[in-house]
Tab-separated table of C-alpha atoms and ligand atoms in Angstrom:
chain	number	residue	atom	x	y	z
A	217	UNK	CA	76.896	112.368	-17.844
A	218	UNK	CA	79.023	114.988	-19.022
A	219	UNK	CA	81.266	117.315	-16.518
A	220	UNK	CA	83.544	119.181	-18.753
A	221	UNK	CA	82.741	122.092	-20.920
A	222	UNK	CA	79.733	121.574	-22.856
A	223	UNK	CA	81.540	122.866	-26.139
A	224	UNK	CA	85.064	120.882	-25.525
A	225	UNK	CA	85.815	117.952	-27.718
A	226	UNK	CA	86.589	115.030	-25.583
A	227	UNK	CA	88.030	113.193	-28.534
A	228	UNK	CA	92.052	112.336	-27.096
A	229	UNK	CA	94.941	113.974	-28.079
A	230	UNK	CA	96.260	111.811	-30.947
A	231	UNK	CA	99.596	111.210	-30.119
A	232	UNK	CA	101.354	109.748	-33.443
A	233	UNK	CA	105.056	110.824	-32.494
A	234	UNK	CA	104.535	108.574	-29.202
A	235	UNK	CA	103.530	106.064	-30.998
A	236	UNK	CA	106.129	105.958	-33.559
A	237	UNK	CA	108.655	106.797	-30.914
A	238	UNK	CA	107.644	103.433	-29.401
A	239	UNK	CA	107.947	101.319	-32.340
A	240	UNK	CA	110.948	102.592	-32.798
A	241	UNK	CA	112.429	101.658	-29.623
A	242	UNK	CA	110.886	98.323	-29.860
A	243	UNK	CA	113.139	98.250	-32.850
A	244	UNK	CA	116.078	99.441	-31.675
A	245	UNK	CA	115.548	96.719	-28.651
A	246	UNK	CA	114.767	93.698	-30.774
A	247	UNK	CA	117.969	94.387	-34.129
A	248	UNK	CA	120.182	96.673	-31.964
A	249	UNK	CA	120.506	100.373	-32.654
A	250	UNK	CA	122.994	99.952	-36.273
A	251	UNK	CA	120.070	98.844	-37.993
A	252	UNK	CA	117.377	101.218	-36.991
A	253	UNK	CA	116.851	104.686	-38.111
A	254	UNK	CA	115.384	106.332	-35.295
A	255	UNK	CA	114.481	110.147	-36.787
A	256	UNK	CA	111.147	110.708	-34.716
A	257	UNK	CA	112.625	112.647	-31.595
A	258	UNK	CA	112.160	116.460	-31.463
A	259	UNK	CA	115.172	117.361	-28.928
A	260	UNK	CA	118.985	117.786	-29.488
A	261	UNK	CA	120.888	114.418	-29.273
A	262	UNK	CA	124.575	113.928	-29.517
A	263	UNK	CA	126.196	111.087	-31.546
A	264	UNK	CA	126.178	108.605	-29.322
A	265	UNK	CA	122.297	109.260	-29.694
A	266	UNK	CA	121.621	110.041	-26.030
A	267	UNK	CA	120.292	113.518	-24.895
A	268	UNK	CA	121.847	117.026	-25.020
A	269	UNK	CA	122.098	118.444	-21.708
A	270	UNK	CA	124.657	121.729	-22.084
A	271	UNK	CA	127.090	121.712	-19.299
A	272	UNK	CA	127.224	125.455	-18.939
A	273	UNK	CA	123.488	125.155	-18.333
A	274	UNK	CA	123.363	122.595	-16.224
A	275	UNK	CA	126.185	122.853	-14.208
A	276	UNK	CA	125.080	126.209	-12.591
A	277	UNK	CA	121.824	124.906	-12.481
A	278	UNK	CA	122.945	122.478	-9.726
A	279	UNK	CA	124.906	125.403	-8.354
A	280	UNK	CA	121.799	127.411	-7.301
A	281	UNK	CA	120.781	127.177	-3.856
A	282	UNK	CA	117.516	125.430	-2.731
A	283	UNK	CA	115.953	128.603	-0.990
A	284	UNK	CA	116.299	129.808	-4.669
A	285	UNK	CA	114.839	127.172	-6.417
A	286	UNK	CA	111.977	126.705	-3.760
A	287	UNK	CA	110.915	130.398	-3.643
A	288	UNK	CA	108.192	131.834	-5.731
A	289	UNK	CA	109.406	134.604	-8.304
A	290	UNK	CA	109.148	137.992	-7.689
A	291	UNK	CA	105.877	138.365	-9.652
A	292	UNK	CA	103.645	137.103	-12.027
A	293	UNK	CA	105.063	139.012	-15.245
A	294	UNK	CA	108.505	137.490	-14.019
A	295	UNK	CA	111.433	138.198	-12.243
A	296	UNK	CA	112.790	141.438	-13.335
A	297	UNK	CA	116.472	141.006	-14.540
A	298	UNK	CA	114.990	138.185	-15.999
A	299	UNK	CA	112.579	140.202	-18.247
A	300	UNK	CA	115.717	142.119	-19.534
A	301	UNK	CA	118.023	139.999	-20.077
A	302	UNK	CA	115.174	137.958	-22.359
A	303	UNK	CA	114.851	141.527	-24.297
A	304	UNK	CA	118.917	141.791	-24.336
A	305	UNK	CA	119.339	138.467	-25.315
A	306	UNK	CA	116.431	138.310	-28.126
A	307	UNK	CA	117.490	141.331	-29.819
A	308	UNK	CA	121.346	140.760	-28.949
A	309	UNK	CA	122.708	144.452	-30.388
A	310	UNK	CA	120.007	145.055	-32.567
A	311	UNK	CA	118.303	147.846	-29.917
A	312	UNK	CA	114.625	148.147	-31.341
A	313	UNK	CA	113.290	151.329	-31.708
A	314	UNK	CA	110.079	150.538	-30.707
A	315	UNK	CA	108.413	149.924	-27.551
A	316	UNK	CA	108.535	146.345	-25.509
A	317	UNK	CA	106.949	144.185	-22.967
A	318	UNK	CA	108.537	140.636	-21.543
A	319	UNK	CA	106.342	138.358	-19.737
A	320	UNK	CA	107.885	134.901	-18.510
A	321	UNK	CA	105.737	132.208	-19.509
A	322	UNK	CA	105.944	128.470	-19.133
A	323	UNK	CA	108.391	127.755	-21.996
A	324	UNK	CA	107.701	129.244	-25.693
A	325	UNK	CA	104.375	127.364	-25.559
A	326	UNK	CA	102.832	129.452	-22.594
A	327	UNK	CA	103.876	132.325	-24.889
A	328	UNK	CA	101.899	131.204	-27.965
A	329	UNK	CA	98.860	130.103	-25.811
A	330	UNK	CA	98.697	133.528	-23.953
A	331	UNK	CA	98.268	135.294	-27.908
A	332	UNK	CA	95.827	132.491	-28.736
A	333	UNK	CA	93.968	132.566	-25.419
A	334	UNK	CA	94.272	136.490	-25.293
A	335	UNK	CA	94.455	138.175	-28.365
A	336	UNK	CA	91.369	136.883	-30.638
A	337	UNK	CA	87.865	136.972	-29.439
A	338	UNK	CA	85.702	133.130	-29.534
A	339	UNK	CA	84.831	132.224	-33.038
A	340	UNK	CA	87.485	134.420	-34.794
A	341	UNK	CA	90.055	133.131	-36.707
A	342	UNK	CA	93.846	132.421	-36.247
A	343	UNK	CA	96.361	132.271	-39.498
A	344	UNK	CA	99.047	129.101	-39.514
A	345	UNK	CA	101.227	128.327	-41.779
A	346	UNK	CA	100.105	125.139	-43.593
A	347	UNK	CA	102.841	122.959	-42.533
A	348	UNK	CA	102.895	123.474	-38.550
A	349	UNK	CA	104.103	122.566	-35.043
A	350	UNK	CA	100.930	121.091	-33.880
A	351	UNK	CA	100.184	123.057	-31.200
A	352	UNK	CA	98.813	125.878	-32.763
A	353	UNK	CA	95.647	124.228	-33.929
A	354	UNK	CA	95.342	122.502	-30.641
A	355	UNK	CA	95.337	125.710	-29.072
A	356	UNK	CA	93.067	127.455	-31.734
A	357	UNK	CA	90.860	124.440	-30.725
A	358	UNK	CA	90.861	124.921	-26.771
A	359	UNK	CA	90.444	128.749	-27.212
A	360	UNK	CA	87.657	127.813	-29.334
A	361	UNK	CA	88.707	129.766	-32.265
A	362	UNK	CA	88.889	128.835	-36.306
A	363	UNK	CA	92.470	128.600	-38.184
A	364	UNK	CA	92.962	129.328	-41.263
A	365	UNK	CA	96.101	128.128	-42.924
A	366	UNK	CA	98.501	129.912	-45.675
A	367	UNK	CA	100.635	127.589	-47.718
A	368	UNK	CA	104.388	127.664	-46.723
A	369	UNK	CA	106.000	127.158	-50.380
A	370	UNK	CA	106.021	128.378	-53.944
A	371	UNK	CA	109.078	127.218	-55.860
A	372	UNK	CA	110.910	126.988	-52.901
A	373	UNK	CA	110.534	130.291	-51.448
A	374	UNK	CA	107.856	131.439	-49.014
A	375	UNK	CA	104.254	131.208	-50.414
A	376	UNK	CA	103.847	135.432	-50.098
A	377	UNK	CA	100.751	135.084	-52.660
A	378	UNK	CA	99.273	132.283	-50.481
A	379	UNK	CA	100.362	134.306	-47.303
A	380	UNK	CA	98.677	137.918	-48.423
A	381	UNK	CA	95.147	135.877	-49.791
A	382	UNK	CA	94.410	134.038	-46.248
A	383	UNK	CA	95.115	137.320	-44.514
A	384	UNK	CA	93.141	139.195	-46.894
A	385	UNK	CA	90.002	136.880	-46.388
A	386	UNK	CA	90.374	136.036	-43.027
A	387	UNK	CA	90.203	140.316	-43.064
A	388	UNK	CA	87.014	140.208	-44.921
A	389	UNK	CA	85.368	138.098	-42.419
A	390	UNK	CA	86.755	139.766	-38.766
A	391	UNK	CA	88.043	143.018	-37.066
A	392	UNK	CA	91.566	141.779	-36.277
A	393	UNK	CA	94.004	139.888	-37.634
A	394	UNK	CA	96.450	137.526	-36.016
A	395	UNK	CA	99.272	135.502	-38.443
A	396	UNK	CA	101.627	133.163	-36.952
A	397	UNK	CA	104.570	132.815	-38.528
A	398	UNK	CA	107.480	130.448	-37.226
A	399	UNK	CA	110.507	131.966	-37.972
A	400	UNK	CA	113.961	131.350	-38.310
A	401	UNK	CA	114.452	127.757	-38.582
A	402	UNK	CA	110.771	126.777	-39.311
A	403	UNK	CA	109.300	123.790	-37.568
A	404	UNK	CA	109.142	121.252	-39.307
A	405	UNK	CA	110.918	122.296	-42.818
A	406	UNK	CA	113.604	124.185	-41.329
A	407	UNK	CA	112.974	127.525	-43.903
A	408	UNK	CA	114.272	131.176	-42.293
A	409	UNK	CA	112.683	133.953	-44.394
A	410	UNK	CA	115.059	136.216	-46.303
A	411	UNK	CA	115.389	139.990	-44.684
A	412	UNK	CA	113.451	140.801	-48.166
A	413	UNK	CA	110.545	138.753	-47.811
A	414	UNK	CA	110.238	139.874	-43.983
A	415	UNK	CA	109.861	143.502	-45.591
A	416	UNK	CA	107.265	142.724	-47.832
A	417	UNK	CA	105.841	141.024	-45.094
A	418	UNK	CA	105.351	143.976	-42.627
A	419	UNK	CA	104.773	146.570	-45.207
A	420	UNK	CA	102.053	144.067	-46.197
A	421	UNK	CA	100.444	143.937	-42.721
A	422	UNK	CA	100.700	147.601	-42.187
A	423	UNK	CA	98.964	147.638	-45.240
A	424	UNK	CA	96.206	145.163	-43.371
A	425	UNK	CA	96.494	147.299	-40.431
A	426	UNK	CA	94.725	150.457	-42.206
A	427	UNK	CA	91.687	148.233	-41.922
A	428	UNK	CA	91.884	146.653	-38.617
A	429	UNK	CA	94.155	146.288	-35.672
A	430	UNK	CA	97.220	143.191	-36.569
A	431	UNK	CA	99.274	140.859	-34.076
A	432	UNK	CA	102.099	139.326	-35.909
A	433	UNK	CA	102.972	136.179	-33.532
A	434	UNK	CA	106.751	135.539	-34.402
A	435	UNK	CA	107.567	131.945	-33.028
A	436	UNK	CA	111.476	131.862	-32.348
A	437	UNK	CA	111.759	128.520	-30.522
A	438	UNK	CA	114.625	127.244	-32.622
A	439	UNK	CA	116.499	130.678	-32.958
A	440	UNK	CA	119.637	130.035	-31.430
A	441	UNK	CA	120.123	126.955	-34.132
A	442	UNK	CA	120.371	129.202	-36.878
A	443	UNK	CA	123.658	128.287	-38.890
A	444	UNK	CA	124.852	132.614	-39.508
A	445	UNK	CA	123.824	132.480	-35.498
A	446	UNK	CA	125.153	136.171	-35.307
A	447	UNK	CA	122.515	137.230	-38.201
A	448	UNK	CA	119.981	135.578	-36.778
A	449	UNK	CA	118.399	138.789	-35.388
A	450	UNK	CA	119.039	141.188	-38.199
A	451	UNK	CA	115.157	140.694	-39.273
A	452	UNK	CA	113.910	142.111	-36.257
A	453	UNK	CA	115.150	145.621	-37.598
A	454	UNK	CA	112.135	145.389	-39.853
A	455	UNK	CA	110.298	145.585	-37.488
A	456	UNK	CA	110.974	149.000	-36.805
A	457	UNK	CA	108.387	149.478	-39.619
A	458	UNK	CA	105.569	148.232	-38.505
A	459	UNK	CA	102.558	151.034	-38.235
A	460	UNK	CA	101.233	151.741	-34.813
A	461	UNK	CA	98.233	149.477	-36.278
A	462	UNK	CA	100.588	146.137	-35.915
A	463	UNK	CA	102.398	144.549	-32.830
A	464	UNK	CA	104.686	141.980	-32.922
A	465	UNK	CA	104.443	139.060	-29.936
A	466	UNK	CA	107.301	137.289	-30.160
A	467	UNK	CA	107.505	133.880	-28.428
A	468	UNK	CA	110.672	132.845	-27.011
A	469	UNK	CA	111.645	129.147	-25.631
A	470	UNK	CA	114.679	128.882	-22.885
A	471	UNK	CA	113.702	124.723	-23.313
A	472	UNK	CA	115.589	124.953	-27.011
A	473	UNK	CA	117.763	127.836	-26.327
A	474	UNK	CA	119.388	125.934	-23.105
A	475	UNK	CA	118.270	122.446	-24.095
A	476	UNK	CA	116.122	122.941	-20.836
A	477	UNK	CA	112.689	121.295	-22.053
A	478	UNK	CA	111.384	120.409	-18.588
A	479	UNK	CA	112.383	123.681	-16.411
A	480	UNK	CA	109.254	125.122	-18.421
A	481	UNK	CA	110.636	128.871	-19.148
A	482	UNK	CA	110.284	131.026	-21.269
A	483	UNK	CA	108.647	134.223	-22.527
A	484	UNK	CA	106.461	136.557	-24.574
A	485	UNK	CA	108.099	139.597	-25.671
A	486	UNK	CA	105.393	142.208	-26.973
A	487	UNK	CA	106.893	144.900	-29.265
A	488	UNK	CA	105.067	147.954	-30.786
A	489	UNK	CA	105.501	151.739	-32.121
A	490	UNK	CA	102.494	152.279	-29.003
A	491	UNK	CA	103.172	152.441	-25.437
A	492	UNK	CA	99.144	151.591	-25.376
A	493	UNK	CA	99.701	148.751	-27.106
A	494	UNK	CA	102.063	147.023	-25.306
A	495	UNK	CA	100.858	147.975	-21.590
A	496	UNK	CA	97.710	146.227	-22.872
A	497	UNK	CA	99.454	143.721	-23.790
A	498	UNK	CA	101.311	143.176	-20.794
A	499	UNK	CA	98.277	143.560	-18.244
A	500	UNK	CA	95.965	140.971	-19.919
A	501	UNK	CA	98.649	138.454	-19.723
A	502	UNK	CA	100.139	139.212	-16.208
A	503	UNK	CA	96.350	138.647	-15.302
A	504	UNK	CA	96.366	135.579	-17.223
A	505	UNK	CA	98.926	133.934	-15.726
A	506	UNK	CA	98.169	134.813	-12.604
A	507	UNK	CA	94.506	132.874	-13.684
A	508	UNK	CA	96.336	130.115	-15.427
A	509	UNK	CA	100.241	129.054	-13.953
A	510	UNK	CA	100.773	131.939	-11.534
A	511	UNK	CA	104.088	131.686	-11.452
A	512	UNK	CA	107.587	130.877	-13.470
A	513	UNK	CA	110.145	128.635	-11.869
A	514	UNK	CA	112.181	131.054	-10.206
A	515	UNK	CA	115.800	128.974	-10.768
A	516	UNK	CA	115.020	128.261	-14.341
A	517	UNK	CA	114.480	131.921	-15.320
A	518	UNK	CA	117.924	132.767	-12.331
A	519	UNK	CA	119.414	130.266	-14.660
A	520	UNK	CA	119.118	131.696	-17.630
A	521	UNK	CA	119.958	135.426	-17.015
A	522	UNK	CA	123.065	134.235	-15.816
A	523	UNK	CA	124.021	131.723	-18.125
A	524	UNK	CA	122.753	134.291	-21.243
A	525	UNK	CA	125.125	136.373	-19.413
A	526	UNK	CA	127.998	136.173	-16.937
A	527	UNK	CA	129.097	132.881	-18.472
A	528	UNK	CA	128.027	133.331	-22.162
A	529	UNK	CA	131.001	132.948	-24.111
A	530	UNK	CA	131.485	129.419	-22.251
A	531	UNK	CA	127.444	128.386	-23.456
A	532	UNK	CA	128.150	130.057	-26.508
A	533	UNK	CA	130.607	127.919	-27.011
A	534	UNK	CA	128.957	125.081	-26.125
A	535	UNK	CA	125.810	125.311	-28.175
A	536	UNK	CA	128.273	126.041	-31.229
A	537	UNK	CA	129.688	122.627	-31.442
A	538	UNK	CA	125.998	121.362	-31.482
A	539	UNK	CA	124.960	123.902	-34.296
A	540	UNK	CA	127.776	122.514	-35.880
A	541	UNK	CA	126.502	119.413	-36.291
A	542	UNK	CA	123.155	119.654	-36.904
A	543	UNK	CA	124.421	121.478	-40.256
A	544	UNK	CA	127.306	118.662	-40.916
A	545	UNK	CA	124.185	115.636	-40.318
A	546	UNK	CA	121.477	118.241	-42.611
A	547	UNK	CA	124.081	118.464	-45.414
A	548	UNK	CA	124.798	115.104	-45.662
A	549	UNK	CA	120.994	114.440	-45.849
A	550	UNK	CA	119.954	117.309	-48.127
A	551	UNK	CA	123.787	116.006	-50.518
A	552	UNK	CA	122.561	112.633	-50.987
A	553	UNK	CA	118.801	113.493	-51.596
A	554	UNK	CA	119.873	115.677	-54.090
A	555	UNK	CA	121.569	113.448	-55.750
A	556	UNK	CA	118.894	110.577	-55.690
A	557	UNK	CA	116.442	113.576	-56.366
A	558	UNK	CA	114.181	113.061	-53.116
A	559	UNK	CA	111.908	116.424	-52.591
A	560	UNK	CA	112.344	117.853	-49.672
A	561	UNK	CA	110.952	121.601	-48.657
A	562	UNK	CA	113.106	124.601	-48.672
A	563	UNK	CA	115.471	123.542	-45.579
A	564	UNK	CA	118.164	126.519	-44.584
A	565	UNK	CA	118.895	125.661	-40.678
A	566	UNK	CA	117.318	124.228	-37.654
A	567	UNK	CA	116.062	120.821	-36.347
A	568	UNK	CA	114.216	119.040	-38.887
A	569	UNK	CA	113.981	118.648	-42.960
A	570	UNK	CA	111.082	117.629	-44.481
A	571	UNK	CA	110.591	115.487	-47.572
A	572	UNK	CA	107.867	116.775	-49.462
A	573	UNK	CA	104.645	114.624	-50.106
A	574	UNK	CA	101.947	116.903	-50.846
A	575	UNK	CA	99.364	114.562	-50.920
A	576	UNK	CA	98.529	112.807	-47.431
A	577	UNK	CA	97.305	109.619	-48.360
A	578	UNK	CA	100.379	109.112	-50.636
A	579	UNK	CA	102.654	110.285	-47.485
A	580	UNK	CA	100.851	107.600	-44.978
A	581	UNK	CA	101.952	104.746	-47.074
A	582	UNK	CA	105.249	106.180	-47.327
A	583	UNK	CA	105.230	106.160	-43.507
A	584	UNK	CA	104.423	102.537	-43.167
A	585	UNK	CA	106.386	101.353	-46.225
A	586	UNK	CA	109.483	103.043	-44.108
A	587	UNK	CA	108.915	101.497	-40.829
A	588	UNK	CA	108.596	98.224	-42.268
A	589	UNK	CA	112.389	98.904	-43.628
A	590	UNK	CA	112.862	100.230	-39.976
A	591	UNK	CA	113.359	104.151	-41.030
A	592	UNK	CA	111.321	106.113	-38.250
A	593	UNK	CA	109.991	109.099	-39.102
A	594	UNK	CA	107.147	111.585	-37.919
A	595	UNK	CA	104.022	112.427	-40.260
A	596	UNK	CA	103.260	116.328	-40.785
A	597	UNK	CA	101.066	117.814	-43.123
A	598	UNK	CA	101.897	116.997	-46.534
A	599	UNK	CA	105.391	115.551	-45.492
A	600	UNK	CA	107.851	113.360	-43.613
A	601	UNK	CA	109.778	114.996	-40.771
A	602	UNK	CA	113.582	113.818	-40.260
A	603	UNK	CA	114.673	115.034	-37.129
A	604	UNK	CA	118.550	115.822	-37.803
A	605	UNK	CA	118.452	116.816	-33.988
A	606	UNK	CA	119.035	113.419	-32.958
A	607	UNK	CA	119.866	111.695	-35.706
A	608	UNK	CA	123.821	110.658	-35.668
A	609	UNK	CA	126.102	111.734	-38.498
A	610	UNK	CA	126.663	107.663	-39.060
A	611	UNK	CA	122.890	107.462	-39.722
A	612	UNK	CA	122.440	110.321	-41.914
A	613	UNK	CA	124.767	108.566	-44.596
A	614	UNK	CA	122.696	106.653	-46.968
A	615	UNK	CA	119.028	107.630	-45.446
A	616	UNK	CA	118.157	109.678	-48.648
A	617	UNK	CA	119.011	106.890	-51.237
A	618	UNK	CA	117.145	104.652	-48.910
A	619	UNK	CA	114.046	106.741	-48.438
A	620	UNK	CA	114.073	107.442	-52.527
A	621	UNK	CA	114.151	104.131	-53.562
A	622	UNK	CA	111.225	102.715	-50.578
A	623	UNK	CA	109.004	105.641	-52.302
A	624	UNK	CA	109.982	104.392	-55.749
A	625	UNK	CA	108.203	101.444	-54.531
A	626	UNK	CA	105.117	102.834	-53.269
B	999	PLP	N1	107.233	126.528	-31.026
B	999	PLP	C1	107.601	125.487	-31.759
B	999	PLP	C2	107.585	125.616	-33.237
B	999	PLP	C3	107.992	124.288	-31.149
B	999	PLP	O1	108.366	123.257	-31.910
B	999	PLP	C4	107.980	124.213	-29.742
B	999	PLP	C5	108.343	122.961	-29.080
B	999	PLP	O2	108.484	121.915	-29.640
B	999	PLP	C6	107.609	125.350	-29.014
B	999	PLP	C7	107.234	126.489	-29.692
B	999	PLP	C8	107.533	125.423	-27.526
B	999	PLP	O3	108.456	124.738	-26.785
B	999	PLP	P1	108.567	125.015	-25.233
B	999	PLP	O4	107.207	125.242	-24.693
B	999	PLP	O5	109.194	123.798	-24.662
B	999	PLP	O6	109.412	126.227	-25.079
């Protein structure tokens, strides 16, 4: 007997990071942590290998009251300052010249899921980059729609042939388009797309958007990571270009941003030449979240206006010391596998790197042949991810000349 949806695969999520996450801390138990790599986990960790939890964030977190933290927020789009401060902080002095919406959401995902639930009718299609947080095609799945998938890479620099072809076809076939593209600090390669490549990319989709209406989704989860933090908004000013035909969701994740993963906040900020556009926009997801989650933690979204702002230069502060580091453990990694000539995708900043095994059957055997020399890693499409978020400096040293020389072996 069957009581969920008749067209919903009942097939289980299948979790490989938990699973490797487990070995690996059977591992760890059984030799003691100086002889285990453990590069599976997706969150900041410091170098004693134990969670980042900013102070600056936290410690005014514990400061709110509990009235605060046990009322509702003021509505279902979010709480206002809230809402302004995520456009303020987003853009940082780069004021857009275009029109914008902010809806809180239940971390960056509820802002991805509301343009997959929202935007695209059942049985369209989605674009994804080929090498992907997994999420998207789980939500493609659940929303019942197709993905179609553009290749990331072409001699190290964004795949714009690959990119223009899928959006071109997927065109052919449907009256709207919607391309996700993760950007800066790419999950899992860690690429950020050059200012010129994000021009060609919106002239190219206003190009699209003569033929049908376009929804760029821009996934900034890992944002506040990039290395030239202060650049890291200068993009958006190409924006500015996009036809009335194209809108730009941009999905924005407080759980990186603060290293507050379980306070579920964050937001989708909708940003077009058309008022139209993003009123639309910003009813159909109000209703949906109203349908769906209702409301946003009212603390954690408190917590983050006034964080992002009365005590910024403290977190600033804060968070750079940990930006710092991820770059000082990804260039020793991305040194040494130079050097011992281990292919890894186009990394500039952000969590991961990921050695490059195009071919998946190859990379599986890779993944086993490492455990067995206790190197933990996570399997993604047509690569090995190496979290440099939690890996230690200490264990960084050496992992490259190890990985080359277990894949020599394969
Ligand atoms: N986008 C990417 C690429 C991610 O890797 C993640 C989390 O891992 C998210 C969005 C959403 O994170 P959250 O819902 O915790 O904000």
């Amino acid at each position: 007997m069957r009581f969920v949806k008749d067209e919903v695969n009942t097939t289980p999520i299948e979790d490989t990071v938990f699973a490797v996450v487990k070995k690996a801390k059977a591992a760890i138990a059984e030799l003691g942590e100086d002889r285990v790599i453990n590069a599976t986990i997706g969150s900041l960790y410091d170098e004693d290998e134990k969670l980042v939890a900013f102070e600056t964030v936290f410690h005014h977190y514990d400061e709110i009251t509990k009235e605060t933290k046990a009322a509702y927020a003021a509505s279902f789009t979010g709480n206002d300052d809230f809402r302004e401060q995520v456009y303020n902080w987003v853009c940082q002095n780069h004021k857009l010249n275009l029109k914008h919406r902010v809806i809180a959401t239940p971390g960056g995902t509820g802002a991805v899921s509301l343009c997959f639930n929202e935007l695209l009718d059942e049985g369209q299609t989605a674009i994804i980059p080929e090498i992907a947080w997994g999420s998207y095609a789980l939500m493609a799945e659940m929303h019942n729609l197709k993905i179609a998938r553009y290749s990331l890479f072409k001699d190290n620099h964004f795949d714009m042939e690959s990119f223009q072809k899928t959006c071109l076809k997927v065109l052919d076939e449907q009256n709207k388009l919607m391309v996700v593209i993760n950007d800066p600090c790419h999950n899992p390669t860690g690429y950020s797309l050059s200012i010129q490549e994000w021009e060609t990319i919106i002239q190219f989709l206003n190009e699209c958007g003569e033929k049908a209406p376009v929804v760029l989704l821009n996934d900034i989860a890992y944002i506040d990571y990039a290395y030239d933090c202060q650049h890291s908004r200068d993009y958006l000013k190409t924006l500015e270009s996009m036809s009335e035909h194209v809108m730009c969701v941009i999905a924005f994740s407080c759980s990186k941003t603060l290293t507050s993963y379980g306070l579920r906040c964050g937001a989708a900020l909708a940003l077009s030449a058309s008022e139209e556009a993003v009123r639309s926009v910003e009813i159909v997801f109000e209703k949906t979240a109203r349908a769906l989650w209702s409301n946003i933690p009212n603390a954690a979204m408190d917590n983050f206006t006034y964080v992002t702002s009365v005590d910024k230069d403290a977190y600033l502060a804060e968070k750079a010391k940990y930006v710092a580091l991820l770059k000082q453990r990804s260039e020793v990694f991305l040194k040494e596998a130079e050097e011992v000539n281990l292919p890894v995708y186009p990394y500039k900043e952000g969590f991961f790197i990921t050695v490059a095994v195009p071919d998946n059957s190859l990379r599986d055997l890779y993944h086993e042949a490492l455990m067995k020399e206790q190197i933990y890693t996570v399997k993604v499409n047509h690569g090995i991810r190496v979290a440099v978020c939690s890996l230690s400096v200490k264990h960084c040293y050496g992992l490259a000349e190890r990985m080359k020389d277990i894949w020599d072996q394969i």
